Coordinates of C-alpha atoms and ligand atoms in Angstrom, one line a residue:
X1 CA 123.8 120.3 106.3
X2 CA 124.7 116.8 106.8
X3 CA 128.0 116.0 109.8
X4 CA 130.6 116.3 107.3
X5 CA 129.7 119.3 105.4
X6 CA 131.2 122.6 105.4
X7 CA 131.2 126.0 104.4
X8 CA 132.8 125.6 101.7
X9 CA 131.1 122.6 100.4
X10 CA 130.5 124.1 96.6
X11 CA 134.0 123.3 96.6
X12 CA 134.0 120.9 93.0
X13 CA 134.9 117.1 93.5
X14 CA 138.8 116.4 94.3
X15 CA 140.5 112.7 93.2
X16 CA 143.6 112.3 94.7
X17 CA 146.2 110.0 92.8
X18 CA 145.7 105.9 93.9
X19 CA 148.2 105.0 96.6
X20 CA 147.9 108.8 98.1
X21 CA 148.8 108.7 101.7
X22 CA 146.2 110.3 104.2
X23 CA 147.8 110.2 107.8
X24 CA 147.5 112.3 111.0
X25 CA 150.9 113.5 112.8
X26 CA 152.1 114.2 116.8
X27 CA 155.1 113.8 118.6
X28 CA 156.5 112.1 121.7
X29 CA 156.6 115.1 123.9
X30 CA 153.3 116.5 122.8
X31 CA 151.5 113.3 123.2
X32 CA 152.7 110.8 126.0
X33 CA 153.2 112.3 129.1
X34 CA 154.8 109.6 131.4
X35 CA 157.9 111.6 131.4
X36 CA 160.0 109.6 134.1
X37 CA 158.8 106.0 133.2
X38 CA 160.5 103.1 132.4
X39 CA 163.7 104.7 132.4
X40 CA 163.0 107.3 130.5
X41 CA 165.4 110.2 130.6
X42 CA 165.2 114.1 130.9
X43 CA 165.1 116.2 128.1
X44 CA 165.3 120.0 127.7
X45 CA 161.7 120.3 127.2
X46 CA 161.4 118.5 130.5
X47 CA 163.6 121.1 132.1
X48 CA 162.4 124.3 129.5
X49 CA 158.4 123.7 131.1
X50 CA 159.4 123.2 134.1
X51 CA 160.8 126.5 134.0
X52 CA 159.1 129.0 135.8
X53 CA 157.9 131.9 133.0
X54 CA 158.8 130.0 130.2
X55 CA 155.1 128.3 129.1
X56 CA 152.6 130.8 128.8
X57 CA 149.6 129.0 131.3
X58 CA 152.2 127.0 133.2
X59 CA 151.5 123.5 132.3
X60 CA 154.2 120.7 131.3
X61 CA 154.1 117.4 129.1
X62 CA 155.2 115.6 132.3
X63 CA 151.0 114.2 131.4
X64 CA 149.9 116.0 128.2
X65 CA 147.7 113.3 126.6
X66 CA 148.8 110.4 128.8
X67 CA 149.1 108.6 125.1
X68 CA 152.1 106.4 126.6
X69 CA 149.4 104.9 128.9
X70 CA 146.9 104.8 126.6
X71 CA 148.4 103.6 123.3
X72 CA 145.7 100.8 122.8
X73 CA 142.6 103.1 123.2
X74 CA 144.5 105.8 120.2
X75 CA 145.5 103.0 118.0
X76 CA 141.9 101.8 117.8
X77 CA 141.1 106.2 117.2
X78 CA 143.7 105.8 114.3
X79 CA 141.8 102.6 112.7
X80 CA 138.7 104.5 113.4
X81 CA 139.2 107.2 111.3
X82 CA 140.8 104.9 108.4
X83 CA 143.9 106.7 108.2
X84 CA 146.9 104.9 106.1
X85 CA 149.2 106.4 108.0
X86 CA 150.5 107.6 111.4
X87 CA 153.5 110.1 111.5
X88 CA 154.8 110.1 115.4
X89 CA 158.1 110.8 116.8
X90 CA 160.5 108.6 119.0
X91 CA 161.7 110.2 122.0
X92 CA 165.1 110.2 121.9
X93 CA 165.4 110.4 126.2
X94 CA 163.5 106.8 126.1
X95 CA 165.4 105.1 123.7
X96 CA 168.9 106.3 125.4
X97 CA 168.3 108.4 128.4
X98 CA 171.7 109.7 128.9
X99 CA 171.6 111.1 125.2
X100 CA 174.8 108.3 124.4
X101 CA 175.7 104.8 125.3
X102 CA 173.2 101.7 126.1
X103 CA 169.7 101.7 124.7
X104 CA 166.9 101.3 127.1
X105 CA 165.2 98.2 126.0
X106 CA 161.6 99.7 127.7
X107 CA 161.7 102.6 125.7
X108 CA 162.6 100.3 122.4
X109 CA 159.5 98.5 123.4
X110 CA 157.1 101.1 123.7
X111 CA 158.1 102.1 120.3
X112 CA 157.9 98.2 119.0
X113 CA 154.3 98.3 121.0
X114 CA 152.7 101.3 118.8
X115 CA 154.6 99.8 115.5
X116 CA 153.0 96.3 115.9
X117 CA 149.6 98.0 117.2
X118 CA 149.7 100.3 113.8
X119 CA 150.5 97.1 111.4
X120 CA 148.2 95.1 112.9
X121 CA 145.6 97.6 112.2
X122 CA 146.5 98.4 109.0
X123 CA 148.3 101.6 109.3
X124 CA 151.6 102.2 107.9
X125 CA 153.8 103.7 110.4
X126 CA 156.0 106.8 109.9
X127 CA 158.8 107.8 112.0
X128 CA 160.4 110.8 113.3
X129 CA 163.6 110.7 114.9
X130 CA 163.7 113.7 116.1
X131 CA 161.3 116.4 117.2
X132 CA 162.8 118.5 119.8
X133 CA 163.2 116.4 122.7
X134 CA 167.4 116.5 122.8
X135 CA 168.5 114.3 125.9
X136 CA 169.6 117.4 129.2
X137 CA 172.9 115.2 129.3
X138 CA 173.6 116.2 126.1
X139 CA 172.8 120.0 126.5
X140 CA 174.6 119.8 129.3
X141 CA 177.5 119.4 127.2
X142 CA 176.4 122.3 124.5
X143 CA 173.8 120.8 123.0
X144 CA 173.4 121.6 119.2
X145 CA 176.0 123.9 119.5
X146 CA 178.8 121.1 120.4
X147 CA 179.5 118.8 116.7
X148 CA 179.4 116.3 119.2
X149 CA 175.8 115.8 119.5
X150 CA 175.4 115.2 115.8
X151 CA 177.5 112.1 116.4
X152 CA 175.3 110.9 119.1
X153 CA 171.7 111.5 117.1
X154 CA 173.4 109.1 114.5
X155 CA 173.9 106.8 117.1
X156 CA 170.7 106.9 118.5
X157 CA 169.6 106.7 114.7
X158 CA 171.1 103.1 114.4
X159 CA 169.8 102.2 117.4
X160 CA 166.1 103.0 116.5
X161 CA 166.9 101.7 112.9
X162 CA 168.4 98.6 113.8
X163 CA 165.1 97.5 116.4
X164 CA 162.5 99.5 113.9
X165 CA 164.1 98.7 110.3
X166 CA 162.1 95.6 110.0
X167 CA 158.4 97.2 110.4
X168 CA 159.0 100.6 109.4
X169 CA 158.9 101.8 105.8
X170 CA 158.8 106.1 106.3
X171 CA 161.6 107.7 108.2
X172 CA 162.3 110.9 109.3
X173 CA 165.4 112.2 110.8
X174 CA 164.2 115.8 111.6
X175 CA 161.4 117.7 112.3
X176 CA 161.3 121.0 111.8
X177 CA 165.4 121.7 112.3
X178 CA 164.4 125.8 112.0
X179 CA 162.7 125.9 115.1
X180 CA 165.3 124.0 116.8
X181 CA 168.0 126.3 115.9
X182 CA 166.0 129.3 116.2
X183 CA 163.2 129.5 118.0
X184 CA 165.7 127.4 120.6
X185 CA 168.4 129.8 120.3
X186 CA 168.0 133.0 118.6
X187 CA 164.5 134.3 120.1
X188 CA 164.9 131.3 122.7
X189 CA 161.0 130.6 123.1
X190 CA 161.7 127.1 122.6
X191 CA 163.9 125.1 124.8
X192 CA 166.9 125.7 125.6
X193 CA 166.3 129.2 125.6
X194 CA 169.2 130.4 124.1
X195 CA 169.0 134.0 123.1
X196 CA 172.4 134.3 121.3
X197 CA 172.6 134.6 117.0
X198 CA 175.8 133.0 116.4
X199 CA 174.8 129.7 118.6
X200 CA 171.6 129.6 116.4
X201 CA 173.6 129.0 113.4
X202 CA 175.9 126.6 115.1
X203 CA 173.2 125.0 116.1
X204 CA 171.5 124.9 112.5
X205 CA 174.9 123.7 110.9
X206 CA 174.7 120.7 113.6
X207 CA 171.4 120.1 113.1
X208 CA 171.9 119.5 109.4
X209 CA 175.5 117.7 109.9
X210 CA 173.2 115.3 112.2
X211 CA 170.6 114.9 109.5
X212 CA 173.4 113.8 107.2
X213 CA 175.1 111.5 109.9
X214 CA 171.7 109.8 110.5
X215 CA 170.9 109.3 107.3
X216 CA 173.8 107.3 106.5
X217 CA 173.4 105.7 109.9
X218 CA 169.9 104.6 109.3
X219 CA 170.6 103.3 106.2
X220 CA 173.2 100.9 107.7
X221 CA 170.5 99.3 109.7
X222 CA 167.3 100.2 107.3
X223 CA 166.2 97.5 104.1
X224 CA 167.4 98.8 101.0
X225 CA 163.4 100.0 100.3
X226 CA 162.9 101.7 103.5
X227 CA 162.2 105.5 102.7
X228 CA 164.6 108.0 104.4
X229 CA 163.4 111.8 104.5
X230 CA 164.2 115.1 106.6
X231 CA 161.0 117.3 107.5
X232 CA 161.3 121.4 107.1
X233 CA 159.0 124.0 108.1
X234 CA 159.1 125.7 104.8
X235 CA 157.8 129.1 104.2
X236 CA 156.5 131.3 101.7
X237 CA 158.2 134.6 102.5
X238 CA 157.0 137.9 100.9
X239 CA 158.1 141.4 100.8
X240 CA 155.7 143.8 102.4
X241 CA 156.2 146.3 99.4
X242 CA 157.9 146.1 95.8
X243 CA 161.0 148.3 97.4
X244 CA 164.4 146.8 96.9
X245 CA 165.1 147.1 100.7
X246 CA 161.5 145.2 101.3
X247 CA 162.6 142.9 98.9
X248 CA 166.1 142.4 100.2
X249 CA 164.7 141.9 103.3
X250 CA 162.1 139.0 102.0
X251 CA 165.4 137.5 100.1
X252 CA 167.3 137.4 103.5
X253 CA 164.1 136.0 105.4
X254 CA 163.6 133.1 102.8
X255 CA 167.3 132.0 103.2
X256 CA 167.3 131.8 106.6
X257 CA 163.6 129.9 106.4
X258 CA 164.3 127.8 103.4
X259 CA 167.6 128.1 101.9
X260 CA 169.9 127.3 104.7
X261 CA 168.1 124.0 105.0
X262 CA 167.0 123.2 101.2
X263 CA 169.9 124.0 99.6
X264 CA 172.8 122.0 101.6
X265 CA 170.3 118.8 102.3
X266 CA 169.0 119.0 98.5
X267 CA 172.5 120.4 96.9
X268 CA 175.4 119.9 98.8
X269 CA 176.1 123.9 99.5
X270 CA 175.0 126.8 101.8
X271 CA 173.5 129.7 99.9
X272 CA 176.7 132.3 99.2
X273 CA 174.4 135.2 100.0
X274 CA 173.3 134.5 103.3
X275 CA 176.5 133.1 104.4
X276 CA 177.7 136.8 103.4
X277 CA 174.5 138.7 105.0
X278 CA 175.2 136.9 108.5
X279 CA 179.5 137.5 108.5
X280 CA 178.9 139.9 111.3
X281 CA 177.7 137.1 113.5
X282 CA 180.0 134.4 112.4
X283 CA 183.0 133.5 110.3
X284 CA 181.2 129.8 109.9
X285 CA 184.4 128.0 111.3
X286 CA 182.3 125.7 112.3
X287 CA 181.2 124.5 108.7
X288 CA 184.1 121.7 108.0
X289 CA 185.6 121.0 104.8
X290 CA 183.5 117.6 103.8
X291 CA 180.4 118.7 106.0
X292 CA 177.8 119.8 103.2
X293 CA 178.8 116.6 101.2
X294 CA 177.5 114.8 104.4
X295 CA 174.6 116.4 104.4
X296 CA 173.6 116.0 100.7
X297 CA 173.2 112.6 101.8
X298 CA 170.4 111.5 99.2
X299 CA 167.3 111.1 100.7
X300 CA 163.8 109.5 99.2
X301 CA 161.6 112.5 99.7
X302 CA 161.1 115.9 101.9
X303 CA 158.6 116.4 104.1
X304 CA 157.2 119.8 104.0
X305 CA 155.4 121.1 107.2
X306 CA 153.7 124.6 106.1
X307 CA 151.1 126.6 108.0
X308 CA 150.8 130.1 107.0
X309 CA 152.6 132.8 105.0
X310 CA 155.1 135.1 106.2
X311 CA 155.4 138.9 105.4
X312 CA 158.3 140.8 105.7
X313 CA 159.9 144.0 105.5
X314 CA 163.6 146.2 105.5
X315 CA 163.1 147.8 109.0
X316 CA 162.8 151.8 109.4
X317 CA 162.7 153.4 112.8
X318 CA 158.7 153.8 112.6
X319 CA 158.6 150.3 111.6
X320 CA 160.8 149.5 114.8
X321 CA 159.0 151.4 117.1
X322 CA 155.6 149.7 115.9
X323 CA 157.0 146.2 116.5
X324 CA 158.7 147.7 119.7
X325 CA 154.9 148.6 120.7
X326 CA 153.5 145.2 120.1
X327 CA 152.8 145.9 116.6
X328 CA 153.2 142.0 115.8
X329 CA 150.6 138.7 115.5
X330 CA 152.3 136.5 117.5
X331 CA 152.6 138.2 121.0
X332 CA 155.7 136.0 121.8
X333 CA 157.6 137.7 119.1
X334 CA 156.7 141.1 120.4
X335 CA 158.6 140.4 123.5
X336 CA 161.9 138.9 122.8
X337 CA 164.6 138.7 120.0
X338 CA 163.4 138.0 116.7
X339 CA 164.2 134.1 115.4
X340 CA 165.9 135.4 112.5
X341 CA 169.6 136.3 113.1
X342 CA 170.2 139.5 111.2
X343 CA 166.9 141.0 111.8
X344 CA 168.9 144.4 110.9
X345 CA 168.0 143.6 107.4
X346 CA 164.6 142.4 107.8
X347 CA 161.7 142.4 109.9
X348 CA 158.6 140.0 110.0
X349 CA 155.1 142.0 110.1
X350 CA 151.9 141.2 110.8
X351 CA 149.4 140.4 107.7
X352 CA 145.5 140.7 107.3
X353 CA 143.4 138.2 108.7
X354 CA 141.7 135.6 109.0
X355 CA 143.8 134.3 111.6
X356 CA 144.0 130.7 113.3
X357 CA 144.1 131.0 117.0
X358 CA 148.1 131.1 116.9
X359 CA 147.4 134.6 115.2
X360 CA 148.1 132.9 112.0
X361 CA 147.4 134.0 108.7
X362 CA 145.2 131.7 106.6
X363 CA 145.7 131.2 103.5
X364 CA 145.5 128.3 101.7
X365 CA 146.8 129.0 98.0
X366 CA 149.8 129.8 99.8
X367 CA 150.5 126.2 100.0
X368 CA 150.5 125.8 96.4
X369 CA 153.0 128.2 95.9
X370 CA 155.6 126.9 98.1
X371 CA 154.9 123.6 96.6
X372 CA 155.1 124.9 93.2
X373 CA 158.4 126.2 94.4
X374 CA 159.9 123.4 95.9
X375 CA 159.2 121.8 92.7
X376 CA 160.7 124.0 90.1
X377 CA 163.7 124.2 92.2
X378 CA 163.8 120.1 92.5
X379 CA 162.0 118.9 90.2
X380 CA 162.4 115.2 90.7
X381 CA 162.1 115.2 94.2
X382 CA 158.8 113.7 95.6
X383 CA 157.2 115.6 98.3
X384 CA 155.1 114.6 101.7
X385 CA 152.9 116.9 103.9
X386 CA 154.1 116.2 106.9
X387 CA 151.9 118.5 108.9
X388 CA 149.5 120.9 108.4
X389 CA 146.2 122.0 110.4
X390 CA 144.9 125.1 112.8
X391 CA 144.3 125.6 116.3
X392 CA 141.3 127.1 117.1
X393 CA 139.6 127.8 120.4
X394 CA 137.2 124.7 119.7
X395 CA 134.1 124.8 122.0
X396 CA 132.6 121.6 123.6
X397 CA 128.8 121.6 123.8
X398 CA 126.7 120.2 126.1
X399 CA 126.3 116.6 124.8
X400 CA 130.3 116.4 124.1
X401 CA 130.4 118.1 120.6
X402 CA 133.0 120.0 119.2
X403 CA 132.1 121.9 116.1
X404 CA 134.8 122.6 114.1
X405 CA 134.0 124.0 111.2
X406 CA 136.7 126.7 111.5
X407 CA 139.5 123.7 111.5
X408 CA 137.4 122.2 109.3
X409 CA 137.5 124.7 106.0
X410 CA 141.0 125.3 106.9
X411 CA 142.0 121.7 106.5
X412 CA 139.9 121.6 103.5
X413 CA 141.4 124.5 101.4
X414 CA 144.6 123.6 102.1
X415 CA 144.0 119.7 101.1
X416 CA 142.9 121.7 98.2
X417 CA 145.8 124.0 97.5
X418 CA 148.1 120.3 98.0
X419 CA 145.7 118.8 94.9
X420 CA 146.1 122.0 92.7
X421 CA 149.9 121.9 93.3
X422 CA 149.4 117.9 92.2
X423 CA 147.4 119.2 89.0
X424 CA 150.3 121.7 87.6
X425 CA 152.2 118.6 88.1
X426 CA 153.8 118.5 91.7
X427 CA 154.7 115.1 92.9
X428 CA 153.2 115.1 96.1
X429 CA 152.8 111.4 97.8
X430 CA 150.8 112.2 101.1
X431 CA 149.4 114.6 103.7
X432 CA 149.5 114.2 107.1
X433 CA 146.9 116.4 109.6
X434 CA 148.4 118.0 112.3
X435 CA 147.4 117.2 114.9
X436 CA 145.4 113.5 115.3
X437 CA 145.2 114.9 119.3
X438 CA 144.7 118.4 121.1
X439 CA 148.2 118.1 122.5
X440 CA 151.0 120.2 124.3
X441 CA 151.8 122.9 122.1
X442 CA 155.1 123.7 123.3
X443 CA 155.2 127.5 124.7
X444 CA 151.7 127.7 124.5
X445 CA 151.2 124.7 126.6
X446 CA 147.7 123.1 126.8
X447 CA 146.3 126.6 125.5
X448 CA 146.4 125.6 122.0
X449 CA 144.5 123.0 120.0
X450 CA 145.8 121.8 116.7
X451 CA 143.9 118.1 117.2
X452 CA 140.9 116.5 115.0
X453 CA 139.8 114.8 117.9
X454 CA 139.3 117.0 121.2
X455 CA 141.6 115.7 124.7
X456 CA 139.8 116.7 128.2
X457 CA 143.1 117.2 129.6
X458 CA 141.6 116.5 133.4
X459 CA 140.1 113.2 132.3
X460 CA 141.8 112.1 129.6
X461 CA 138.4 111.8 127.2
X462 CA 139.3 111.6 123.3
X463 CA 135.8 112.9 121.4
X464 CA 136.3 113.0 117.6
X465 CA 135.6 117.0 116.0
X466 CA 133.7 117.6 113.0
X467 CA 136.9 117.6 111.7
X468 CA 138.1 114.0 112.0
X469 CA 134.0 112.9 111.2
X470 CA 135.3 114.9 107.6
X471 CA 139.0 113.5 107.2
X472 CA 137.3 110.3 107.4
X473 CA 135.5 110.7 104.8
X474 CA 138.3 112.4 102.5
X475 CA 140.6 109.5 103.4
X476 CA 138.1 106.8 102.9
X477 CA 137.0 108.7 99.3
X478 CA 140.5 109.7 98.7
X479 CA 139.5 113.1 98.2
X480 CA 135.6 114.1 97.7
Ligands
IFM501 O1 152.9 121.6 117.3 C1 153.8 122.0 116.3 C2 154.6 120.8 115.9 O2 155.3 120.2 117.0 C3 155.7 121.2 114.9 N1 155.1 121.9 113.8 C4 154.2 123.0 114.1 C5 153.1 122.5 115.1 C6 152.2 123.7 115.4 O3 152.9 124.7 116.0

């Protein structure tokens, strides 16, 4: 077996289309470190992990990768591996620390630094507005649950478009806005660690209304060519049995996944069932007249971030008391409040194995599906992988070596399952690894590794995986 081959390697030859974009994705908190530097706010993850309890082995992203301090030495690993492309995220705290007002022209810099360094090299730079990091001055003040807030992110959005436009073609106004909403504020394992349904929609509508606001805002300050998109965790929900209540339960659970984000960003409307299923919570006074116009704002393409499948079922009292005993993948989950508001109707379970080390089903051909999905629903709408990879519990050998091969198949297959979807006619532009770095996995802290290249968190140390030896190859062959 040669470096690059895997277990998997009867796999027939793939061709990608010409002009496929192969990247590798992280973001600002996960990365840099250097959290009080050149006038660098705080942000709610800052104050979240430095919460006692809150990150399961204690650790913070005060340091995470040091990337801020070593942006040289990781733009060379980019070139490296030949990517076209690196996705990364702009921390809003740098760029105006007090979440409103002045910019701070040494966090505009640092951004202008890793442009330059990725054009100069080659690479076409992709970026994320926002992934997580919400200035404390603005929680302070409510957060995602004040309308407020979606005013200031399309500030900050001109700001960032107005000193980026002119060397960035790829933007992104949000990653992820699920987890924002609900992992922040319904089962609160995210920061801010709300625990309260009706501020996790709030929150969500904001979220969205700031995705439309920025938009329009980046636009003022983008070229008319620059690409605008918004990032969702989509998810391919399914009903644990063919029983109505299962598969009411996996109806409610894909609106509340998909359907609250898809369908006002792509169409201009919130789905009429769910806002019926979650009346108990809210009235949705919140949702102005005029707000889901905003956030139909057209946008160029979506990113889709996708993982692993979810199962789901209508709850009984055994199925409660199971999930009451632990009965669940994800050991955070069995803990706390579930992230999807009106959990009375539904209930995720756990599913067969294999697992990532996240307790994470995989299953690649899952992938195809949801793009197929996306596709018949919007058919003309071209689609990126934004993120997709595996943590494992990678070991280091003696001479340095990490092999991967676990990360390895799993990033294979689901490159796969992204060409099938491409073959039955999907319009899928790029894919994006997570992670190019081991990194700070929120919750999980430094316990999790999702990079292609192993981080020696004491020293600092980048070695490439297996994996990124492989990628290399795929992006240099586009495909294999
Ligand atoms: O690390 C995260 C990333 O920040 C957002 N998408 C999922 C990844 C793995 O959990």
């Amino acid at each position: 077996m040669t470096s690059t081959q895997t277990r998997a390697s009867a796999t027939p030859q793939l061709a990608f289309p010409p002009g496929f974009v192969w990247g590798s994705a992280t973001a600002a908190y996960q990365i840099e470190g250097a959290a009080t530097e050149d006038g660098r706010g705080p942000s709610i993850w800052d104050t979240f992990s430095h919460t006692p309890g809150r990150i399961v082995d204690g650790t913070t992203g005060d340091h995470a990768c040091d990337h801020y301090h070593r942006l040289d030495e990781d733009l060379d690993l980019i070139a490296d591996l030949g990517l076209g492309a690196y996705r990364f995220s702009i921390a809003w705290p740098r760029i105006v620390p007090s979440g409103s007002g002045a910019a701070n022209p040494a966090g505009l810099d640092f951004y202008r630094r890793l442009v330059d360094g990725l054009l100069e090299r080659g690479v076409t730079p992709v970026a994320t507005l926002y992934h997580w990091d919400l200035p404390q001055p603005l929680q302070d003040a409510g957060g995602w649950t004040n309308r407020e807030t979606a005013h200031h992110f399309a500030e900050y959005a001109h700001i960032v478009g107005t000193a980026l436009g002119d060397r960035v073609p790829m933007w992104t106004t949000l990653n992820e806005p699920w987890c924002s909403a609900f992992l922040g504020h319904a089962s609160g394992v995210h920061a801010p660690g709300v625990t309260d349904n009706e501020a996790a929609l709030t929150a969500a509508h904001h979220l969205l209304l700031a995705h439309g606001l920025g938009t329009a805002a980046l636009r003022s300050a983008l070229p008319g060519e620059a690409s605008v998109a918004i990032t969702l965790n989509l998810a391919v929900v399914r009903a644990a049995s063919d029983s109505a209540a299962d598969r009411d339960a996996a109806r409610h659970v894909d609106g509340l996944a998909n359907r609250l984000f898809l369908d006002p960003v792509l169409s201009g409307r919130y789905p009429a069932d769910l806002l019926d299923d979650l009346r108990h919570i809210t009235d949705w006074s919140f949702v102005r007249t005029g707000d889901e116009s905003i956030i139909n704002a057209p946008i160029d393409q979506l990113g889709v971030n996708y993982y692993s499948p979810t199962l789901v079922a209508a709850p009984t009292d055994e199925l409660r008391a199971r999930v009451a005993g632990g009965w669940v993948n994800d050991p955070q989950a069995a803990e706390g409040p579930t992230p999807y508001p009106g959990t009375d109707l539904a209930l995720s379970i756990p599913q067969a194995g294999p697992y990532t080390a996240m307790n994470w089903r995989v299953e690649a051909p899952s992938l195809t599906e949801l793009l197929l999905r996306v596709h018949r629903d919007h058919p003309d709408l071209p689609l990126m992988i934004t993120e997709n990879g595996a943590a494992f519990d990678d070991v280091v050998a003696a001479d340095g070596a990490v092999d991967d091969l676990d990360r390895l198949d799993y990033l294979r297959d689901h490159v796969a399952a992204v060409h099938a979807a491409i073959e039955q006619g999907v319009d899928v532009r790029g894919y994006f690894v997570w992670s190019l770095l081991d990194n700070f996995e929120w919750a999980w802290g430094l316990s999790k590794r999702f990079g292609i290249v192993h981080v020696d968190f004491a020293t600092g140390r980048r070695t490439l995986k297996r994996s990124a030896h492989w990628y290399r190859e795929v992006v240099a062959d586009n495909g294999w």
